[in-house]
mmCIF file of C-alpha atoms in Angstrom:
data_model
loop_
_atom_site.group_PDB
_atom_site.id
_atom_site.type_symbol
_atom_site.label_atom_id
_atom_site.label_comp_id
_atom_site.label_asym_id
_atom_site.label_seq_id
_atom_site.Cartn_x
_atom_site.Cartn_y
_atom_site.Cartn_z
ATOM 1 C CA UNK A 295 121.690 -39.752 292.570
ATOM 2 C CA UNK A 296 124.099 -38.641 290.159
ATOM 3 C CA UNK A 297 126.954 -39.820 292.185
ATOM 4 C CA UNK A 298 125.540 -42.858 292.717
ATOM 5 C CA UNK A 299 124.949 -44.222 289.071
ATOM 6 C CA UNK A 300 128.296 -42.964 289.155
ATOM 7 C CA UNK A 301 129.840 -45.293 291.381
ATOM 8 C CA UNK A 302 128.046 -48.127 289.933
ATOM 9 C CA UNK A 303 129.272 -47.064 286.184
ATOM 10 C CA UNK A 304 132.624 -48.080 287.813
ATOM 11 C CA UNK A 305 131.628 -50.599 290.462
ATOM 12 C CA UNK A 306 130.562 -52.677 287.258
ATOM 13 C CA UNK A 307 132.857 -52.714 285.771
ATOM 14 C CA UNK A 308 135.548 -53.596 288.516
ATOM 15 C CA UNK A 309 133.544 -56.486 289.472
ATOM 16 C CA UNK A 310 132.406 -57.985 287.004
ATOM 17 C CA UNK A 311 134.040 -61.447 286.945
ATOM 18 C CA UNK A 312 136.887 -62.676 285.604
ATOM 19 C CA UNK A 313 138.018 -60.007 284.138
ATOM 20 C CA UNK A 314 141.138 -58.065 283.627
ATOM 21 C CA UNK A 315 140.890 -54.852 284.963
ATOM 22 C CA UNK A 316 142.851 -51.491 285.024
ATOM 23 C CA UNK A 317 142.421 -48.447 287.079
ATOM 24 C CA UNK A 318 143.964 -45.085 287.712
ATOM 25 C CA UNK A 319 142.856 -42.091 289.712
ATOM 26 C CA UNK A 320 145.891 -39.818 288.965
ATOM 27 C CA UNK A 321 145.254 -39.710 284.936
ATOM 28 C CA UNK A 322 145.954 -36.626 282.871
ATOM 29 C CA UNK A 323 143.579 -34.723 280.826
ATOM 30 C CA UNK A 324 144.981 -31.576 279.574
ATOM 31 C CA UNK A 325 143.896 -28.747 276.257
ATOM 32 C CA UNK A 326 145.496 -26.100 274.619
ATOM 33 C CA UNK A 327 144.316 -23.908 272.725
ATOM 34 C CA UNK A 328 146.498 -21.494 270.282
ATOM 35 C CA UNK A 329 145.724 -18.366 268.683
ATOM 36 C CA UNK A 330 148.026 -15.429 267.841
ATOM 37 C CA UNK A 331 146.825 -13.507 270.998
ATOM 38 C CA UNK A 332 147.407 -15.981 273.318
ATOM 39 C CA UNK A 333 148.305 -19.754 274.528
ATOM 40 C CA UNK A 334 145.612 -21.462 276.993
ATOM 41 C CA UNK A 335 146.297 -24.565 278.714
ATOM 42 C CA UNK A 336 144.601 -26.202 281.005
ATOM 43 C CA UNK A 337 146.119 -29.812 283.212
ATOM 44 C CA UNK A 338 143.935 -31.899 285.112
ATOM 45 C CA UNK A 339 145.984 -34.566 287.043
ATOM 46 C CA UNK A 340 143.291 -36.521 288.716
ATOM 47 C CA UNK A 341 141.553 -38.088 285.776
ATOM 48 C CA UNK A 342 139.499 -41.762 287.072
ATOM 49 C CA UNK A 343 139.537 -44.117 284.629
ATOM 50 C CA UNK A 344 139.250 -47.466 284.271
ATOM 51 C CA UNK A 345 139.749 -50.372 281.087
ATOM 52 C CA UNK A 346 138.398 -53.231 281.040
ATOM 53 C CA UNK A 347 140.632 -55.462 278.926
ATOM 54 C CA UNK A 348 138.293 -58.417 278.539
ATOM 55 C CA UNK A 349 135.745 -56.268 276.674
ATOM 56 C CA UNK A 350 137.501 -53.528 275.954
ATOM 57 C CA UNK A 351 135.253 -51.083 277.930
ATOM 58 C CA UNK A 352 137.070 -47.748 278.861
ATOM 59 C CA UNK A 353 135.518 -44.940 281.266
ATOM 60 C CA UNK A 354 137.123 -41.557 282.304
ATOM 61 C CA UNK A 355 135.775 -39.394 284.944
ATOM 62 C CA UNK A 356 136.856 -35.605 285.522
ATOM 63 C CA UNK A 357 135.785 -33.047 287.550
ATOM 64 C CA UNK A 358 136.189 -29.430 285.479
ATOM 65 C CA UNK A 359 137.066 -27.788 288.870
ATOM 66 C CA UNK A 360 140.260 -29.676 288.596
ATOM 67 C CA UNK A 361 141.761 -28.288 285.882
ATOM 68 C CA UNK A 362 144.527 -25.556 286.100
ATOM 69 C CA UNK A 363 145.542 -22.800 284.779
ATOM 70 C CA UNK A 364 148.761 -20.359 284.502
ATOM 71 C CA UNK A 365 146.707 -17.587 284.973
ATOM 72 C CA UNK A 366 143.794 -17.191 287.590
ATOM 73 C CA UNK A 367 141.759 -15.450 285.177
ATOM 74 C CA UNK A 368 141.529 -18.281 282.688
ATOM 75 C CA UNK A 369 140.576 -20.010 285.489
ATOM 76 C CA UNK A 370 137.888 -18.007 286.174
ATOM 77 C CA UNK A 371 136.191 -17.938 283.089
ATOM 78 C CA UNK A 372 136.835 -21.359 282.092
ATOM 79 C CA UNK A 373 134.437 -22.442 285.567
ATOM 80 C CA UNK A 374 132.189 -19.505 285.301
ATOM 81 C CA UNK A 375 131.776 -18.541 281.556
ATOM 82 C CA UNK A 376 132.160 -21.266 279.430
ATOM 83 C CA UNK A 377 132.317 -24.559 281.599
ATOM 84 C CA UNK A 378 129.768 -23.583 284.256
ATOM 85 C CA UNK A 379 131.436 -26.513 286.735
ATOM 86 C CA UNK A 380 129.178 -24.981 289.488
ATOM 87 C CA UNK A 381 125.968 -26.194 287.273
ATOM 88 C CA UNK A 382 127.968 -28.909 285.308
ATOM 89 C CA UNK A 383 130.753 -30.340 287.758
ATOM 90 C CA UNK A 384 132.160 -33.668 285.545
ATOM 91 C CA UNK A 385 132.844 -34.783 282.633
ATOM 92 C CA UNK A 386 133.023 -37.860 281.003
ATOM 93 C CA UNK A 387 133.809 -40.731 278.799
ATOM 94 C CA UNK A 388 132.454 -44.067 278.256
ATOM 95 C CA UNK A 389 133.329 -45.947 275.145
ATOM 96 C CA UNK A 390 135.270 -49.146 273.824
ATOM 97 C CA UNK A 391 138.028 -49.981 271.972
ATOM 98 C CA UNK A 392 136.900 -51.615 268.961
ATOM 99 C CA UNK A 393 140.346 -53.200 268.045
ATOM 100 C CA UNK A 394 140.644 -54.891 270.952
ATOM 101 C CA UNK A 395 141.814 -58.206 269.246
ATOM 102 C CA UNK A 396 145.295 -56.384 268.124
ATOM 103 C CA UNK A 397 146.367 -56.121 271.225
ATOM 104 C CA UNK A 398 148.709 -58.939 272.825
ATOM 105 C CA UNK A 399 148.430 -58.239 276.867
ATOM 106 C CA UNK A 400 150.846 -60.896 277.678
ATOM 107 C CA UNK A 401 153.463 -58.715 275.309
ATOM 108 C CA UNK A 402 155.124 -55.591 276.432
ATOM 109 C CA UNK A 403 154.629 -52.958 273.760
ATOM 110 C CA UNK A 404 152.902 -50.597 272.156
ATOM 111 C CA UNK A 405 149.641 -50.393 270.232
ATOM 112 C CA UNK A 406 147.437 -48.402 267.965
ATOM 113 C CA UNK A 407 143.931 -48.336 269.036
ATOM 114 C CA UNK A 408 140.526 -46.922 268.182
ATOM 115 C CA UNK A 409 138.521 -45.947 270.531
ATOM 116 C CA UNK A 410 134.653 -44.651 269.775
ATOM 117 C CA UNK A 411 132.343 -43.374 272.385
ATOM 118 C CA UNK A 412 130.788 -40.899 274.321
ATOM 119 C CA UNK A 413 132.386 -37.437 275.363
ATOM 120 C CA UNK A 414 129.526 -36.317 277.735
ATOM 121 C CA UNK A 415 130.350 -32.310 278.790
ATOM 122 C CA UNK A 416 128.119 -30.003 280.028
ATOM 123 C CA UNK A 417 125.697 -32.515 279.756
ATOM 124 C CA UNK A 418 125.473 -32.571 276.018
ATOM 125 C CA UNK A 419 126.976 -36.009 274.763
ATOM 126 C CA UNK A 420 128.957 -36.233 271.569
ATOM 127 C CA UNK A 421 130.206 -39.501 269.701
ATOM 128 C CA UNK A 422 134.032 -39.432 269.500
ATOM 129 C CA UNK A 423 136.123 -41.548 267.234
ATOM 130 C CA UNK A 424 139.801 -41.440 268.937
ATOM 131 C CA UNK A 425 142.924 -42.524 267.445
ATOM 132 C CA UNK A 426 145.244 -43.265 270.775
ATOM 133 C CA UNK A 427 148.212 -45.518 271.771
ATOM 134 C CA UNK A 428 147.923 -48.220 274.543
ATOM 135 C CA UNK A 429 151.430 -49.036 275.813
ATOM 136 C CA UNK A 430 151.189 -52.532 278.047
ATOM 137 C CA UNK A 431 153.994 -52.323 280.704
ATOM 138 C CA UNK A 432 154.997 -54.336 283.148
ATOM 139 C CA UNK A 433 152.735 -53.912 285.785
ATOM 140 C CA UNK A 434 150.133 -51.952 283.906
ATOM 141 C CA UNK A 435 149.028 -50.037 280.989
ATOM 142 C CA UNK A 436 150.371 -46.098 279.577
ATOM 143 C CA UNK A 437 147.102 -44.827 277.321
ATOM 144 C CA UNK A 438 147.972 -41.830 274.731
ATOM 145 C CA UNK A 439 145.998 -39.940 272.947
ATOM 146 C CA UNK A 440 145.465 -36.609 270.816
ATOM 147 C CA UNK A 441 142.324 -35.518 269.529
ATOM 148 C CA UNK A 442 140.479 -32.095 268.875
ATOM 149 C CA UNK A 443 137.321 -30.836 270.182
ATOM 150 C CA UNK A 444 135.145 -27.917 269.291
ATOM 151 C CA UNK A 445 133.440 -25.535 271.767
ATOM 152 C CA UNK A 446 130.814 -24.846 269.911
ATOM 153 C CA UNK A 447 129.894 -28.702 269.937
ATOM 154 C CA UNK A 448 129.039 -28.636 273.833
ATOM 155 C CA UNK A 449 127.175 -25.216 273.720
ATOM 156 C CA UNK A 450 129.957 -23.382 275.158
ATOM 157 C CA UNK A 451 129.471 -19.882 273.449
ATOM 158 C CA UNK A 452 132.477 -17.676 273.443
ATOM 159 C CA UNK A 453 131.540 -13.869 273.634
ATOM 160 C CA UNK A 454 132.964 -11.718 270.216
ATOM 161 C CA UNK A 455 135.313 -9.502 272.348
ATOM 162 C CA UNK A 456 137.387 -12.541 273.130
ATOM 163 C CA UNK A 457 136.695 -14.593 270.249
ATOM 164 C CA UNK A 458 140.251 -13.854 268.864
ATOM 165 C CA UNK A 459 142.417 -15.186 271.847
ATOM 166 C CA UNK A 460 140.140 -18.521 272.117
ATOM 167 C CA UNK A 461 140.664 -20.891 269.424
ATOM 168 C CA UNK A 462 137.532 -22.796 267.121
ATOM 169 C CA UNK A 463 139.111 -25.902 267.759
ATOM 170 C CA UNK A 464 141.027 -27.692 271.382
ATOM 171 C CA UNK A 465 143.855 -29.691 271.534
ATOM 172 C CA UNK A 466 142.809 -32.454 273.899
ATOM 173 C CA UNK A 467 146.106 -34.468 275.432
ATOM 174 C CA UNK A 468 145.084 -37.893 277.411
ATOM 175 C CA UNK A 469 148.242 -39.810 279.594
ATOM 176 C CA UNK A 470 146.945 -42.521 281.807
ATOM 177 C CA UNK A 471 149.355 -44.978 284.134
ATOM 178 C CA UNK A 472 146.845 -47.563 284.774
ATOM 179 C CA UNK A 473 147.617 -50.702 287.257
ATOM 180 C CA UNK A 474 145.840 -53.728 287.479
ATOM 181 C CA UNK A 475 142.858 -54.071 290.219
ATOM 182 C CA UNK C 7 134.966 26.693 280.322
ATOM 183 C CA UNK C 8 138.885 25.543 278.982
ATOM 184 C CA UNK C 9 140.134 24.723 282.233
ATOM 185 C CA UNK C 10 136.895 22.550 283.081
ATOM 186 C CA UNK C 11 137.654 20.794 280.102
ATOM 187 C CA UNK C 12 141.218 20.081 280.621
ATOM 188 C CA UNK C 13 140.478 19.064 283.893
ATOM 189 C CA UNK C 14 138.341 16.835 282.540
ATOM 190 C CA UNK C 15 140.405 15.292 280.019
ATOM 191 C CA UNK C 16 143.129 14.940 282.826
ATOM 192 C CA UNK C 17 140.695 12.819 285.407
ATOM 193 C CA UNK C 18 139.788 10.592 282.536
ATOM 194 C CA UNK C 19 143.337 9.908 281.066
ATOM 195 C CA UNK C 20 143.839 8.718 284.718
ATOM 196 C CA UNK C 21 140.779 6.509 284.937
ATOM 197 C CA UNK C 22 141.845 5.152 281.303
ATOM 198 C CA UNK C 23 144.893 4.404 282.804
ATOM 199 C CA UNK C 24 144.691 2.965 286.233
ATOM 200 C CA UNK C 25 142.091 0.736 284.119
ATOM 201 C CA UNK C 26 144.930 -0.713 282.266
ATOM 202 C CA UNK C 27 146.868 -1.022 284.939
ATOM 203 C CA UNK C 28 144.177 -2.873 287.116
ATOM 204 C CA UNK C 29 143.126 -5.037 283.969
ATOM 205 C CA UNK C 30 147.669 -5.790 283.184
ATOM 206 C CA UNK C 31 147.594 -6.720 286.912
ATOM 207 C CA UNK C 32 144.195 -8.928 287.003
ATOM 208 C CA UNK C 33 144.924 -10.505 283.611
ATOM 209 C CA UNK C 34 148.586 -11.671 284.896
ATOM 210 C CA UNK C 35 147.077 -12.848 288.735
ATOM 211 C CA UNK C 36 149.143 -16.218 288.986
ATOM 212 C CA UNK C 37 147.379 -18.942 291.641
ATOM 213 C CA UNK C 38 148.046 -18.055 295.247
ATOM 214 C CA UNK C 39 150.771 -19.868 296.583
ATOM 215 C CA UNK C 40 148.328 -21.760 299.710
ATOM 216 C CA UNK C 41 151.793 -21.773 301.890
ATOM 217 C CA UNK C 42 150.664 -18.397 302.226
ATOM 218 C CA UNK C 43 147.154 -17.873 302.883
ATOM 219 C CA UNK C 44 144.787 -18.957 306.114
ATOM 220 C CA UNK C 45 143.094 -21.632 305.747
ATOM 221 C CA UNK C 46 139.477 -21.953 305.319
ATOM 222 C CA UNK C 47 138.950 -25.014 307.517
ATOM 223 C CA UNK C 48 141.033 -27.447 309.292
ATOM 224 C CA UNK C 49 139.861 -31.350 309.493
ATOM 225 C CA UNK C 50 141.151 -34.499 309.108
ATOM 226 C CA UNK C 51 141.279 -36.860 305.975
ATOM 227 C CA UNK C 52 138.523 -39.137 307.203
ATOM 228 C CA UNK C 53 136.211 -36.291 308.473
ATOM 229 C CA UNK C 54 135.880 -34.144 305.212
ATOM 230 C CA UNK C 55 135.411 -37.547 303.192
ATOM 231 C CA UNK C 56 132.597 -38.112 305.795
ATOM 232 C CA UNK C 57 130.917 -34.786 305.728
ATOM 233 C CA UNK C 58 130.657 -35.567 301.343
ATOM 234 C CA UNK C 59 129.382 -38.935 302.027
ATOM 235 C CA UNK C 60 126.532 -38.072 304.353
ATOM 236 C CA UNK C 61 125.558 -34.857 302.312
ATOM 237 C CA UNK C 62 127.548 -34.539 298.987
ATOM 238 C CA UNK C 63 125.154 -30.943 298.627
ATOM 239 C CA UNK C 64 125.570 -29.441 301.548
ATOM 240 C CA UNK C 65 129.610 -30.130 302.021
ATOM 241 C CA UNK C 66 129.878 -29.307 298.103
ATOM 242 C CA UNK C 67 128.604 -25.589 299.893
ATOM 243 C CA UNK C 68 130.798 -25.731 302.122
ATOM 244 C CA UNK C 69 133.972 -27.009 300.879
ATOM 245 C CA UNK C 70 134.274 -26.396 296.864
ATOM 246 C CA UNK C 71 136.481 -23.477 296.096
ATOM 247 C CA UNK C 72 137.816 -23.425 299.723
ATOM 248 C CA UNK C 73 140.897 -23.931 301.278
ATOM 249 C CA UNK C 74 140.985 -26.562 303.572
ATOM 250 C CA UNK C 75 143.690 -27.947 305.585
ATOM 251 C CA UNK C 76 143.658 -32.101 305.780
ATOM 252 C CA UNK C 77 145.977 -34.571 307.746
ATOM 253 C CA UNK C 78 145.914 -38.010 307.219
ATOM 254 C CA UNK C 79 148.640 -41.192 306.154
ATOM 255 C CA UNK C 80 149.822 -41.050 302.851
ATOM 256 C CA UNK C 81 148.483 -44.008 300.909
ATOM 257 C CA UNK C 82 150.103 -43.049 297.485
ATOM 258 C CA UNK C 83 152.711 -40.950 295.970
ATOM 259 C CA UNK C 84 152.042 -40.425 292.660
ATOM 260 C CA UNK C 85 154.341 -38.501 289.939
ATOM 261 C CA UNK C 86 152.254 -36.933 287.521
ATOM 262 C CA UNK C 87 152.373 -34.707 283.751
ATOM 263 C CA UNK C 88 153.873 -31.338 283.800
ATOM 264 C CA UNK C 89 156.045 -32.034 287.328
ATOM 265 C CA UNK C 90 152.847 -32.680 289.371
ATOM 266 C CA UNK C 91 153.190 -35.069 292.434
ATOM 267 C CA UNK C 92 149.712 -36.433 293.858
ATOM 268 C CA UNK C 93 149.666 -37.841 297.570
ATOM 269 C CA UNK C 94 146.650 -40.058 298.607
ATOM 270 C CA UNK C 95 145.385 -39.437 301.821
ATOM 271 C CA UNK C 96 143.852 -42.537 303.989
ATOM 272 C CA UNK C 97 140.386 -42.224 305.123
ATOM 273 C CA UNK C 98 138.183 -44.625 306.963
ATOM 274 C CA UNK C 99 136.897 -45.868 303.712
ATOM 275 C CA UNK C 100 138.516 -48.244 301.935
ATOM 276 C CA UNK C 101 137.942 -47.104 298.195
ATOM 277 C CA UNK C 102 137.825 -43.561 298.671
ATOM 278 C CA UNK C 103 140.925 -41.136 299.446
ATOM 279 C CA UNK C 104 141.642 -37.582 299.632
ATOM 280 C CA UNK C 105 143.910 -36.676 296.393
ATOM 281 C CA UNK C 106 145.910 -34.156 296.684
ATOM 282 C CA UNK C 107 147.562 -32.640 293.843
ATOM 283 C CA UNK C 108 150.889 -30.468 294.058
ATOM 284 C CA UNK C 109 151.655 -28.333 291.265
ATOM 285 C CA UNK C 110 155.232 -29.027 291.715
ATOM 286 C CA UNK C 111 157.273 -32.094 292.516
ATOM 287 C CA UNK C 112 159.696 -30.621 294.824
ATOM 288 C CA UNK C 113 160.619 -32.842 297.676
ATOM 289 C CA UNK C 114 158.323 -35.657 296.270
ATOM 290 C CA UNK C 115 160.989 -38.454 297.702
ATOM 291 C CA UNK C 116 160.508 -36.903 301.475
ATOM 292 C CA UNK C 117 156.732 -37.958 301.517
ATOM 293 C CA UNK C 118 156.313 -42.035 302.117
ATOM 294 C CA UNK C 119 154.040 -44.391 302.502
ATOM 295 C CA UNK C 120 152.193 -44.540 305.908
ATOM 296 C CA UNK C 121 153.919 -41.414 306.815
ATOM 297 C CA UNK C 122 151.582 -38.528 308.621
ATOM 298 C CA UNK C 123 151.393 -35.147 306.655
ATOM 299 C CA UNK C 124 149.377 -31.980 306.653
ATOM 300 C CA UNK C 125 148.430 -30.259 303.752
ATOM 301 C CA UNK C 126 146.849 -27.611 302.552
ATOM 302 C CA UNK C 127 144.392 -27.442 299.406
ATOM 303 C CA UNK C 128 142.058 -25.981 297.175
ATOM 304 C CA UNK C 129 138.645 -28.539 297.554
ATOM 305 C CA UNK C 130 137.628 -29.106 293.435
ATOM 306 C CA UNK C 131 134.659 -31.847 294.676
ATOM 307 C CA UNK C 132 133.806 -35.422 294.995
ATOM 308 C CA UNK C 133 134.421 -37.497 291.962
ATOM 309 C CA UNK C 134 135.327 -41.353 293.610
ATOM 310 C CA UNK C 135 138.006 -39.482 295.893
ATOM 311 C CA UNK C 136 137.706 -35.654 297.470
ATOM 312 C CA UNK C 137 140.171 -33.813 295.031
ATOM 313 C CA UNK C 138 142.244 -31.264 296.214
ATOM 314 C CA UNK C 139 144.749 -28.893 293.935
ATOM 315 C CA UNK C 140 147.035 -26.282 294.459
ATOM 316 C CA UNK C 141 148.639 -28.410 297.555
ATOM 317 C CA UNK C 142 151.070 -27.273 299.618
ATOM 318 C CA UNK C 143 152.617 -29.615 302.872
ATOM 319 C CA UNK C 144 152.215 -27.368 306.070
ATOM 320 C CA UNK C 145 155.308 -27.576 307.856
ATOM 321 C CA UNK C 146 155.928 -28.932 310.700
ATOM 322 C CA UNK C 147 154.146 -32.252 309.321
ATOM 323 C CA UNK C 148 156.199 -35.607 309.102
#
């Protein structure tokens, strides 16, 4: 069932009329996180996500089994420890961009935009405020964006004997290629 | 009494050690390079998209965390972040595809459009395509 609402999250909005829409399925989602024991990163290269630039509207889809690691360990306890993917396999975003009327889509360039919504992991959902830059390109659109998260936010509890090599607070990188659908 | 005890203390400076050693080798384990292991199952692009659609549970058993050989046409060649390539694999369906995403981008001009390839993955799920990571091409393939 879950899969379906799903598909109809992003069947609506591909089809809803008129409208100019954007799609990738090869987006990249990756974190870091930094602390004088050690560096963790994590890439996931095959972010969904769509924008819908009539509205605004902006949806990312991840599976947490997707995202890689140096080291098998971290890999390990990243699915089994603190992300549970077995018990929590995506992760999402569904939100708008509220500036929407800055940006020229006829105009190759780039823009600032906000973007406020709903980071949904592990099923707990937390309103996000994101600064990011929307690039239009001929022949699509480049998204970038920054932004920190906090573990603690999405009930992910980080045992004491490796609370020094996990840091409080994630670097979260976002690089979409979208192309028109 | 003595000799018990320094036998003792030499059986667990060993166990202290190999434990070091086993936890330096298991905390450095890189990903297994899939060119190199058996894989789990061997099907085609259309058929493991098929066995998710009719039972997204039961293939999710089956097929997560498992490495599973897939041949198909290459829809799309994607370059991605970090020097990743991702190659679409056709299936009968028209909106979803097996991605499958190579953690380098060596060779990515061979690989084309409508060619026939092999490869070899690590299954992550079902999001709107079947993902697959860690690829490798099998050989062989063209």
């Amino acid at each position: 069932m879950k899969r379906l609402s799903l598909i109809f999250l992003f069947l609506g909005l591909i089809f809803t009329a008129n409208a100019q829409k954007f799609m990738t399925k090869n987006g990249y989602i990756g974190f870091f996180s930094h602390t004088p024991a050690e560096d963790i990163k994590g890439d996931n290269n095959q972010v969904a996500s769509v924008i819908d630039a009539s509205n605004g509207e902006i949806v990312f889809q991840v599976l947490v089994k997707s995202f890689h690691f140096a080291k098998t360990l971290m890999e390990e306890h990243f699915n089994e420890n603190y992300m549970e993917s077995d018990k929590f396999p995506k992760a999402s975003f569904k939100g708008k961009i509220t500036n929407l009327a800055s940006i020229d889509l006829t105009k190759n360039g780039g823009y600032e935009v906000i973007v406020e919504g709903d980071l949904i992991i592990r099923d707990v959902t937390k309103k996000m405020s994101v600064k990011g830059m929307l690039e239009v390109v001929t022949g699509g659109l480049n998204a970038n964006a920054k932004f920190i998260i906090t573990p603690e936010d999405f009930n992910i509890k980080i045992p004491s004997v490796v609370r020094e090599n996990i840091a409080k607070t994630i670097e979260v990188t976002i690089a979409m290629k979208y192309a028109p659908i | 009494m003595k000799k018990n005890l320094k036998i003792a203390l030499i059986v667990i400076s060993i166990m202290v050690l190999g434990g070091a050693v086993v936890g330096f080798y298991l905390y450095n384990l890189k990903p297994k390079d899939l060119g190199k292991v058996k894989p789990d199952f061997v099907l085609t692009s259309s058929d493991l998209l098929k066995s998710f659609e009719e039972n997204e549970a039961a293939a999710g058993a089956r097929y997560i965390n498992k490495i599973i050989e897939v041949s198909g046409e290459i829809s799309s060649v994607e370059r991605g972040e970090n020097n990743s390539m991702n190659i679409a694999l056709k299936t009968n369906s028209s909106s979803s595809s097996i991605i499958c995403t190579f953690p380098s981008l060596a060779d990515a001009g061979k690989y084309k459009e409508g060619s026939q390839i092999t490869i070899r993955g690590e299954c992550s799920g079902y999001l709107m395509d079947i993902l697959l990571n860690n690829c490798v091409a099998v050989e062989g393939t063209k």
